Short mmCIF file of C-alpha atoms and ligand atoms in Angstrom, two decimals:
data_model
loop_
_atom_site.label_atom_id
_atom_site.label_comp_id
_atom_site.label_asym_id
_atom_site.label_seq_id
_atom_site.Cartn_x
_atom_site.Cartn_y
_atom_site.Cartn_z
CA MET C 2 27.00 14.17 -1.64
CA LEU C 3 24.49 15.67 0.87
CA ASP C 4 27.00 18.72 1.99
CA SER C 5 27.09 19.70 -1.54
CA LEU C 6 23.37 19.47 -1.97
CA ASN C 7 22.90 21.52 1.35
CA SER C 8 25.39 24.51 -0.21
CA ALA C 9 23.92 24.57 -3.63
CA ALA C 10 21.03 26.67 -4.21
CA PRO C 11 17.76 24.73 -5.11
CA LEU C 12 16.74 24.99 -9.04
CA TYR C 13 13.31 25.88 -7.57
CA ASP C 14 11.80 26.85 -4.06
CA ASP C 15 8.24 26.78 -3.29
CA LEU C 16 5.96 26.55 -0.36
CA ILE C 17 2.42 24.38 -0.18
CA PRO C 18 0.19 25.87 2.36
CA GLY C 19 -1.27 23.66 5.09
CA GLY C 20 -4.56 21.52 3.65
CA SER C 21 -3.58 21.97 0.19
CA HIS C 22 -2.52 19.77 -2.88
CA TRP C 23 -0.14 19.68 -5.78
CA SER C 24 1.67 17.57 -8.46
CA PHE C 25 4.76 17.81 -11.20
CA ILE C 26 6.89 15.50 -12.65
CA MET C 27 10.27 14.81 -11.06
CA ARG C 28 13.04 13.83 -13.47
CA ARG C 29 15.34 11.27 -12.79
CA GLY C 30 18.59 12.61 -11.45
CA HIS C 31 17.05 14.95 -9.48
CA VAL C 32 16.35 15.75 -5.85
CA LEU C 33 12.84 16.61 -3.93
CA ARG C 34 13.48 18.07 -0.63
CA LEU C 35 10.50 18.18 1.61
CA ILE C 36 10.82 20.75 4.67
CA ASP C 37 8.31 20.69 7.58
CA GLU C 38 8.27 24.78 7.70
CA THR C 39 6.59 24.65 11.50
CA GLY C 40 6.74 21.31 12.82
CA GLY C 41 3.90 18.60 12.89
CA ALA C 42 3.08 18.65 9.19
CA ASN C 43 2.30 15.47 7.11
CA VAL C 44 2.95 15.10 3.37
CA GLY C 45 0.74 12.48 1.68
CA MET C 46 2.42 11.26 -1.55
CA LEU C 47 1.76 8.98 -4.38
CA MET C 48 4.11 8.07 -7.50
CA TYR C 49 3.32 7.02 -11.04
CA ASN C 50 5.52 6.39 -14.27
CA PRO C 51 4.28 9.14 -16.51
CA GLU C 52 5.35 6.61 -19.35
CA ASN C 53 2.93 4.26 -18.12
CA PRO C 54 0.84 5.46 -14.78
CA LEU C 55 0.04 1.60 -14.68
CA GLU C 56 3.31 1.59 -12.88
CA ARG C 57 2.84 2.92 -9.47
CA TYR C 58 4.14 3.27 -5.83
CA ASN C 59 3.55 -0.12 -4.17
CA MET C 60 3.47 -0.01 -0.13
CA PRO C 61 3.86 -3.85 0.53
CA ASP C 62 6.67 -4.18 -2.15
CA THR C 63 8.52 -1.19 -0.37
CA LEU C 64 8.13 -3.08 2.97
CA LYS C 65 8.84 -6.22 2.36
CA ASN C 66 11.70 -5.64 0.49
CA GLN C 67 13.36 -3.91 3.00
CA HIS C 68 11.89 -5.85 5.94
CA THR C 69 10.84 -2.42 7.28
CA PHE C 70 7.49 -0.89 8.61
CA LEU C 71 9.08 2.67 8.52
CA LEU C 72 10.83 4.75 5.55
CA THR C 73 13.94 6.44 6.59
CA ARG C 74 17.39 7.37 5.21
CA GLY C 75 18.87 4.42 3.05
CA HIS C 76 15.21 3.14 2.02
CA VAL C 77 14.29 2.89 -1.56
CA LEU C 78 10.75 3.76 -3.00
CA LEU C 79 9.52 0.71 -5.16
CA SER C 80 7.10 0.60 -8.11
CA ASP C 81 5.12 -2.50 -8.43
CA MET C 82 7.23 -3.19 -11.47
CA GLY C 83 10.57 -3.93 -8.89
CA ARG C 84 12.20 -0.63 -10.13
CA VAL C 85 13.23 2.55 -7.74
CA PHE C 86 10.97 5.74 -8.26
CA ALA C 87 13.13 7.42 -5.73
CA SER C 88 15.83 6.93 -2.81
CA VAL C 89 15.70 8.44 0.57
CA ILE C 90 19.23 10.32 0.69
CA ARG C 91 18.60 12.02 3.45
CA ASP C 92 16.03 12.16 6.51
CA ASP C 93 15.86 14.24 10.09
CA LEU C 94 13.45 12.23 11.34
CA GLY C 95 14.04 8.42 11.33
CA TRP C 96 10.62 7.46 10.58
CA HIS C 97 7.85 8.20 8.04
CA ASP C 98 4.77 6.33 7.51
CA THR C 99 3.29 4.37 4.56
CA VAL C 100 0.57 2.14 5.83
CA SER C 101 -2.00 4.46 7.39
CA GLY C 102 -3.69 5.79 4.39
CA THR C 103 -5.05 9.11 4.16
CA CYS C 104 -8.02 11.31 5.36
CA ASN C 105 -11.28 11.20 3.52
CA ALA C 106 -13.85 13.50 3.62
CA GLU C 107 -16.16 11.74 6.44
CA LEU C 108 -13.07 11.55 8.51
CA VAL C 109 -12.28 14.77 8.35
CA GLU C 110 -15.66 15.92 8.96
CA LYS C 111 -16.02 13.68 12.08
CA ARG C 112 -12.82 14.79 13.69
CA TRP C 113 -12.64 18.53 12.84
CA GLY C 114 -15.89 19.43 11.51
CA LYS C 115 -16.87 20.32 8.25
CA LYS C 116 -15.87 24.22 6.76
CA THR C 117 -16.92 24.70 3.22
CA TYR C 118 -15.22 27.24 0.74
CA GLN C 119 -18.21 29.19 1.08
CA GLU C 120 -17.77 29.89 4.76
CA ALA C 121 -14.07 29.35 4.92
CA HIS C 122 -12.37 30.23 1.21
CA ASN C 123 -9.06 28.82 0.73
CA HIS C 124 -8.97 27.59 4.50
CA TYR C 125 -11.85 25.19 3.99
CA HIS C 126 -11.47 21.72 5.41
CA ARG C 127 -9.63 19.66 2.65
CA ASN C 128 -9.25 16.00 2.94
CA GLY C 129 -6.37 13.69 1.31
CA SER C 130 -8.28 11.29 -0.57
CA THR C 131 -10.32 14.18 -2.72
CA SER C 132 -6.92 16.09 -2.73
CA PHE C 133 -5.10 12.81 -4.26
CA LEU C 134 -8.20 12.47 -6.64
CA ASN C 135 -7.88 16.10 -7.77
CA GLU C 136 -4.36 15.91 -8.67
CA LEU C 137 -4.66 12.25 -10.41
CA ALA C 138 -7.48 13.65 -12.75
CA LYS C 139 -4.66 16.26 -14.39
CA TYR C 140 -2.98 13.11 -15.60
CA GLY C 141 -6.36 11.23 -16.68
CA LEU C 142 -6.19 9.23 -13.18
CA GLY C 143 -8.48 8.40 -11.15
CA LYS C 144 -10.09 6.14 -8.31
CA LYS C 145 -8.52 3.17 -9.35
CA ASP C 146 -5.26 4.55 -9.16
CA LEU C 147 -5.45 5.79 -5.60
CA THR C 148 -3.34 3.27 -3.57
CA ALA C 149 -1.35 3.09 -0.46
CA ASN C 150 0.48 6.18 0.09
CA LEU C 151 3.43 7.81 1.77
CA ASN C 152 2.87 9.87 4.65
CA TRP C 153 6.06 12.08 5.38
CA PHE C 154 6.95 13.72 8.59
CA SER C 155 4.52 11.21 10.26
CA LYS C 156 4.84 8.30 12.91
CA VAL C 157 2.85 5.25 13.51
CA GLN C 158 4.28 2.85 15.69
CA THR C 159 3.09 -0.84 16.82
CA ASP C 160 2.90 -2.57 19.84
CA ASP C 161 3.08 -6.49 20.14
CA ASP C 162 -0.33 -7.27 19.29
CA GLY C 163 -0.12 -5.01 16.31
CA ASN C 164 -2.14 -1.86 17.97
CA MET C 165 -0.96 1.19 16.00
CA ALA C 166 -0.33 4.45 17.81
CA PHE C 167 0.16 8.01 16.00
CA ASP C 168 3.26 9.87 17.73
CA ALA C 169 1.90 13.73 17.67
CA ASN C 170 5.17 15.00 18.73
CA HIS C 171 7.19 13.49 16.00
CA SER C 172 8.18 16.43 13.61
CA HIS C 173 9.76 19.70 14.45
CA ALA C 174 10.36 22.65 12.55
CA GLY C 175 12.88 22.51 9.71
CA ALA C 176 12.70 18.72 9.67
CA THR C 177 13.91 17.83 6.02
CA VAL C 178 13.77 14.75 3.75
CA ASP C 179 15.55 14.78 0.34
CA LEU C 180 14.15 12.02 -2.04
CA ARG C 181 16.58 11.48 -5.06
CA PHE C 182 14.50 10.27 -8.28
CA GLU C 183 16.05 7.50 -10.23
CA MET C 184 13.03 7.53 -12.80
CA ASP C 185 10.93 10.15 -14.19
CA THR C 186 7.89 10.10 -11.85
CA ILE C 187 4.48 11.72 -11.62
CA VAL C 188 4.59 13.18 -8.20
CA VAL C 189 1.23 13.75 -6.39
CA LEU C 190 1.33 15.53 -2.88
CA HIS C 191 -1.08 16.77 -0.66
CA THR C 192 -0.35 18.79 2.90
CA CYS C 193 -3.70 17.36 4.86
CA PRO C 194 -3.68 15.82 8.08
CA HIS C 195 -2.48 12.49 8.69
CA PRO C 196 -5.88 10.46 9.18
CA MET C 197 -4.80 9.64 12.89
CA ASN C 198 -3.57 13.31 14.04
CA PRO C 199 -5.92 13.40 17.36
CA ALA C 200 -5.44 17.20 17.29
CA SER C 201 -8.65 19.05 18.39
CA GLU C 202 -8.47 21.60 15.73
CA TYR C 203 -7.93 20.75 11.98
CA PRO C 204 -3.97 20.60 11.42
CA SER C 205 -2.62 22.84 8.78
CA HIS C 206 0.91 22.85 8.48
CA PRO C 207 2.82 24.45 5.49
CA VAL C 208 5.45 22.45 3.66
CA ARG C 209 8.18 23.69 1.65
CA TYR C 210 9.55 21.91 -1.25
CA GLN C 211 12.74 22.49 -3.07
CA LEU C 212 14.28 20.80 -6.32
CA PHE C 213 17.93 20.03 -7.06
CA LYS C 214 20.27 18.38 -9.35
CA SER C 215 21.50 14.95 -7.93
CA ALA C 216 25.20 14.17 -7.87
CA PRO C 217 25.61 10.94 -10.18
CA VAL C 218 24.59 7.54 -8.39
CA ASN C 219 27.68 5.60 -8.25
CA ASP C 220 28.00 1.55 -7.45
CA ALA C 221 28.92 2.60 -3.69
CA ASP C 222 25.88 4.63 -3.40
CA PRO C 223 24.61 3.59 0.44
CA CYS C 224 20.95 3.08 -0.81
CA LYS C 225 21.92 1.07 -3.71
CA LEU C 226 23.94 -1.15 -1.39
CA SER C 227 21.14 -0.79 1.41
CA SER C 228 19.96 -4.08 0.93
CA PRO C 229 20.20 -6.85 -1.88
CA GLU C 230 16.98 -6.23 -2.66
CA ALA C 231 17.58 -2.68 -3.28
CA THR C 232 20.77 -3.37 -5.47
CA ARG C 233 18.59 -5.60 -7.78
CA ALA C 234 15.70 -2.76 -7.75
CA PHE C 235 18.58 -0.62 -8.89
CA ALA C 236 19.55 -3.17 -11.51
CA ASN C 237 15.66 -3.47 -12.83
CA THR C 238 15.71 0.40 -13.14
CA ALA C 239 19.18 0.35 -14.91
CA LEU C 240 17.46 -1.79 -17.65
CA TYR C 241 14.49 0.26 -17.99
CA HIS C 242 16.74 3.07 -18.64
CA LEU C 243 19.05 0.87 -21.17
CA PHE C 244 17.72 2.60 -24.26
CA GLN C 245 17.78 6.06 -23.03
CA MET B 22 -8.28 -14.09 18.21
CA ILE B 23 -9.53 -17.75 18.10
CA LYS B 24 -12.96 -18.40 17.12
CA GLN B 25 -14.84 -21.38 15.78
CA SER B 26 -17.63 -21.39 13.43
CA ALA B 27 -20.85 -23.08 13.76
CA LEU B 28 -21.27 -23.53 10.04
CA LYS B 29 -21.11 -27.15 8.85
CA PRO B 30 -19.78 -27.70 5.42
CA ASP B 31 -22.22 -30.15 4.54
CA ASN B 32 -24.62 -27.30 4.48
CA ALA B 33 -22.80 -24.94 2.14
CA ALA B 34 -24.36 -23.42 -0.95
CA PHE B 35 -20.98 -23.83 -2.78
CA ARG B 36 -17.68 -25.75 -2.43
CA GLU B 37 -14.66 -25.79 -4.63
CA THR B 38 -11.12 -27.14 -4.29
CA VAL B 39 -8.66 -24.16 -5.81
CA PRO B 40 -5.07 -25.80 -6.72
CA ALA B 41 -2.18 -23.56 -5.68
CA GLY B 42 -1.36 -21.43 -8.55
CA GLU B 43 -5.31 -21.20 -9.83
CA TYR B 44 -7.44 -18.02 -9.50
CA PHE B 45 -10.72 -17.93 -7.68
CA LEU B 46 -13.57 -15.65 -8.80
CA LYS B 47 -16.93 -15.50 -7.42
CA VAL B 48 -19.89 -12.81 -6.20
CA VAL B 49 -20.66 -13.30 -2.97
CA LYS B 50 -23.81 -11.73 -2.09
CA ALA B 51 -24.64 -9.49 0.98
CA GLY B 52 -25.44 -11.79 4.10
CA GLN B 53 -23.68 -14.98 2.64
CA THR B 54 -20.71 -16.37 4.55
CA VAL B 55 -17.74 -17.43 2.74
CA ARG B 56 -15.02 -19.81 4.36
CA ILE B 57 -11.37 -20.09 3.06
CA LEU B 58 -9.79 -23.29 4.34
CA ASP B 59 -6.34 -23.91 4.18
CA LEU B 60 -6.26 -28.04 3.40
CA GLU B 61 -2.81 -28.86 3.82
CA GLY B 62 -1.35 -26.19 6.12
CA ASN B 63 0.66 -22.86 5.77
CA GLN B 64 -0.64 -21.81 2.22
CA ALA B 65 -1.29 -18.02 1.39
CA ALA B 66 -4.75 -17.13 0.07
CA ASP B 67 -4.12 -14.02 -1.52
CA THR B 68 -7.41 -11.85 -1.97
CA LEU B 69 -8.69 -9.28 -3.31
CA PHE B 70 -12.58 -7.48 -2.85
CA TYR B 71 -14.60 -5.39 -4.95
CA ASN B 72 -17.94 -4.01 -5.06
CA ALA B 73 -19.85 -6.26 -7.26
CA HIS B 74 -21.37 -3.89 -8.89
CA ASN B 75 -18.70 -1.08 -9.16
CA PRO B 76 -15.21 -2.40 -8.85
CA SER B 77 -13.67 0.78 -8.74
CA GLU B 78 -14.85 0.37 -5.03
CA ARG B 79 -12.52 -2.03 -3.64
CA TYR B 80 -10.61 -3.40 -0.31
CA SER B 81 -8.28 -1.15 1.10
CA ALA B 82 -5.47 -2.55 3.14
CA ALA B 83 -4.51 0.86 4.49
CA ASP B 84 -8.04 1.84 5.50
CA THR B 85 -8.91 -1.28 7.12
CA ILE B 86 -5.97 -1.61 9.42
CA ARG B 87 -6.10 2.12 10.16
CA GLU B 88 -10.15 2.06 11.11
CA GLN B 89 -9.49 -0.76 13.40
CA GLY B 90 -6.10 0.47 14.83
CA ASN B 91 -4.19 -2.71 14.22
CA VAL B 92 -1.98 -4.13 11.68
CA TYR B 93 -3.13 -7.90 11.77
CA LEU B 94 -6.60 -9.41 10.97
CA THR B 95 -8.42 -11.60 12.83
CA ALA B 96 -12.14 -12.35 14.00
CA GLY B 97 -14.03 -8.95 14.53
CA SER B 98 -12.12 -7.53 11.74
CA ARG B 99 -14.00 -5.46 9.76
CA LEU B 100 -12.60 -4.89 5.88
CA MET B 101 -12.87 -1.35 4.61
CA SER B 102 -13.35 -0.37 1.10
CA SER B 103 -11.48 2.46 -0.62
CA GLU B 104 -15.23 4.55 -0.05
CA ASN B 105 -14.86 3.80 3.64
CA ASN B 106 -17.72 1.19 3.78
CA VAL B 107 -17.26 -2.19 5.61
CA MET B 108 -17.67 -5.02 2.90
CA LEU B 109 -17.22 -7.81 4.90
CA GLU B 110 -16.50 -8.90 8.49
CA ILE B 111 -14.34 -11.60 9.98
CA THR B 112 -16.72 -13.90 11.75
CA ALA B 113 -14.80 -16.99 12.62
CA ASP B 114 -10.85 -17.60 12.45
CA THR B 115 -9.22 -20.72 13.41
CA CYS B 116 -5.66 -19.37 12.55
CA GLY B 117 -5.75 -16.08 14.66
CA ARG B 118 -4.05 -13.70 12.62
CA HIS B 119 -4.02 -12.65 8.79
CA ASP B 120 -1.16 -10.07 6.85
CA THR B 121 -2.64 -7.41 4.68
CA LEU B 122 0.72 -5.52 4.70
CA GLY B 123 3.02 -7.71 2.63
CA GLY B 124 0.99 -7.74 -0.52
CA ALA B 125 1.36 -10.22 -3.16
CA CYS B 126 4.09 -11.87 -5.07
CA ALA B 127 4.58 -10.76 -8.77
CA ALA B 128 7.00 -11.52 -11.10
CA GLU B 129 8.52 -8.15 -10.50
CA SER B 130 8.77 -8.61 -6.89
CA ASN B 131 10.30 -11.77 -7.16
CA THR B 132 12.97 -10.58 -9.01
CA THR B 133 13.85 -8.12 -6.19
CA ARG B 134 12.92 -10.17 -3.19
CA TYR B 135 14.87 -13.39 -4.45
CA ALA B 136 16.71 -12.87 -7.78
CA LEU B 137 16.92 -11.21 -10.93
CA GLU B 138 16.73 -14.95 -12.94
CA LYS B 139 13.29 -15.51 -11.04
CA LYS B 140 11.04 -13.51 -13.04
CA CYS B 141 9.55 -16.08 -15.20
CA MET B 142 8.11 -18.37 -12.03
CA HIS B 143 4.37 -17.98 -11.50
CA ALA B 144 3.43 -15.54 -9.04
CA CYS B 145 -0.01 -14.47 -7.65
CA ARG B 146 -0.20 -11.28 -9.67
CA ASP B 147 -0.08 -13.42 -13.04
CA SER B 148 -2.88 -15.38 -11.35
CA TRP B 149 -5.11 -12.11 -11.15
CA LEU B 150 -3.91 -10.59 -14.75
CA VAL B 151 -5.34 -14.09 -16.15
CA ALA B 152 -8.56 -13.89 -14.22
CA VAL B 153 -9.46 -10.10 -15.13
CA THR B 154 -8.49 -10.73 -18.65
CA GLU B 155 -10.43 -13.87 -18.84
CA HIS B 156 -13.40 -11.95 -17.50
CA GLU B 157 -13.86 -9.06 -19.71
CA GLU B 158 -17.31 -8.78 -18.54
CA LEU B 159 -15.81 -7.27 -15.19
CA GLY B 160 -14.23 -4.60 -17.16
CA MET B 161 -11.11 -4.97 -14.97
CA THR B 162 -7.12 -4.76 -15.86
CA LYS B 163 -4.20 -4.39 -14.18
CA ARG B 164 -5.23 -0.73 -13.01
CA ASP B 165 -7.74 -3.02 -10.45
CA ILE B 166 -5.00 -4.96 -9.06
CA THR B 167 -4.21 -3.45 -5.45
CA HIS B 168 -3.15 -4.58 -1.89
CA ASN B 169 -4.67 -7.63 -0.88
CA ILE B 170 -5.13 -9.88 2.12
CA ASN B 171 -2.78 -12.69 2.83
CA PHE B 172 -4.86 -14.96 4.51
CA PHE B 173 -3.01 -17.64 6.72
CA MET B 174 0.10 -15.74 6.36
CA ASN B 175 2.11 -14.24 9.45
CA VAL B 176 3.91 -11.15 8.78
CA PRO B 177 5.01 -9.76 12.52
CA VAL B 178 5.74 -6.18 12.89
CA THR B 179 8.01 -4.75 15.73
CA ALA B 180 8.02 -1.63 17.90
CA ASP B 181 11.05 -0.39 16.31
CA GLY B 182 9.71 -0.60 12.96
CA GLY B 183 10.84 -4.50 11.43
CA LEU B 184 8.99 -6.44 9.51
CA THR B 185 9.43 -10.15 8.96
CA PHE B 186 8.30 -12.98 7.11
CA ALA B 187 7.69 -15.59 10.12
CA ASP B 188 6.76 -19.07 9.90
CA GLY B 189 3.36 -19.68 9.22
CA ILE B 190 1.08 -20.27 12.15
CA SER B 191 -1.62 -21.89 10.06
CA ASP B 192 -2.23 -25.70 9.59
CA ALA B 193 -4.01 -28.24 7.92
CA GLY B 194 -7.87 -27.43 8.40
CA LYS B 195 -7.70 -23.89 9.81
CA TYR B 196 -9.70 -21.56 8.13
CA VAL B 197 -11.24 -18.15 7.99
CA GLU B 198 -14.71 -16.78 7.59
CA LEU B 199 -16.32 -13.73 6.28
CA GLU B 200 -19.67 -12.19 6.24
CA ALA B 201 -20.41 -10.13 3.32
CA LYS B 202 -21.65 -6.77 4.13
CA MET B 203 -22.39 -6.02 0.49
CA ASP B 204 -22.20 -7.95 -2.74
CA VAL B 205 -18.52 -8.55 -3.31
CA LEU B 206 -16.41 -9.81 -5.93
CA VAL B 207 -13.87 -12.32 -4.15
CA MET B 208 -10.77 -12.53 -6.37
CA ILE B 209 -8.36 -15.23 -4.92
CA SER B 210 -4.78 -16.13 -6.20
CA ASN B 211 -3.65 -19.33 -4.30
CA CYS B 212 -0.23 -18.38 -4.09
CA PRO B 213 2.31 -20.35 -6.21
CA GLN B 214 5.32 -18.92 -4.26
CA LEU B 215 8.25 -21.46 -4.81
CA ASN B 216 11.02 -19.15 -3.00
CA ASN B 217 9.43 -18.35 0.32
CA PRO B 218 10.08 -21.14 2.96
CA CYS B 219 6.72 -20.34 5.11
CA ASN B 220 5.11 -22.92 2.88
CA GLY B 221 7.67 -25.21 3.21
CA TRP B 222 8.39 -24.46 -0.81
CA ASN B 223 5.27 -26.52 -1.23
CA PRO B 224 2.27 -24.41 -2.59
CA THR B 225 -1.05 -26.82 -1.79
CA PRO B 226 -4.63 -26.35 -2.48
CA ILE B 227 -7.30 -24.48 -0.57
CA GLU B 228 -11.10 -24.89 -0.27
CA VAL B 229 -13.79 -21.98 -0.66
CA LEU B 230 -17.12 -22.78 0.95
CA VAL B 231 -20.30 -20.09 0.70
CA TRP B 232 -23.13 -20.58 2.88
CA SER B 233 -26.36 -18.66 1.99
ZN1 ZN X 18 1.79 -15.42 -4.31
#
């Protein structure tokens, strides 16, 4: 399946500059490929059901159902309604963060200084929180919908006492993640820095995204079989699509 | 970190026992201290905090753990809001560790975690949904139900990225105490979970005390 995706031309191919934001609706049966163009990228991501945006990505349910603190190939991304928004069908890195949240205006200014639009035009210092709110507003959503997000290409590890450490050398140029959507999903993205990135300069890394048609999901699918919890989440998702 | 409190229950301005499966909803004013007491041991108190004057500002699990650089909560932890403000600080803790990664149980997460047939079992999110619908004056809905703290729950994270629900480290009489830094609405679901061995399949009452 991965090979066939690799050789297929994407339905769409686009680049999001560093420190920017964008959103779109993924339809089920399609793959969103994220590519770290330069190395060191971070992609903040949130997900909502376009039919009922009260259904949204749930970090605790995703982690506790799969007994994991990290996200990688084989994992599924769960909504708060016990369903699968997307399956991680390819991952070149082995670790993506979903516990550290996103940078806000205060954090960005404190760490990297303030750079306004007036002085820097489109290179001004955007932050993850405002970027999410900017995109969420396009769907009638707002602060109350801002929930714990995914941070693709970023790794945060803990020691025995729970202390968190950001791995500054985690992602490389060309690193790729493929997300196969199992439900129609509003996907909200930003390329603002990970909130724990210690870089002295505002980290600005472009991210390429590509859309593909996915191969049909059969009962032997590795993500569907990755855990009994995932299998049951797929069953809930199938029930949701019963009349479609 | 174990830290005892000097506050005496006899001097509390407010005391209420919350049975398992019930919700607790109360505004705690800035400067007041609230204690959550595990009466019988290994109970989970699933707790959400909101700015009492504007509930769109609420407790944020991700911002809290990142700002303190540690995934566990204990004495000294400052609980951060979605607007980057300190909402409360844990001032005493006789348990030593509390979870904020595991979230609350819901009918839907019971189907995935335990069995599809478990969907009609009472869950924490049900308690919160009843709480917000019974208090229309708050203007809150399911949209406001977000990531919570599980007081008295032990959810260890490993260096290689594992996460487990371990046996509780709480016991009868253990408590956690928080000083409010702003007027906060405290919304607790005293967990009714019957499928998780952490509470010995026996959800029990908690007590909430407030000192002025
Ligand atoms: Zn519960």
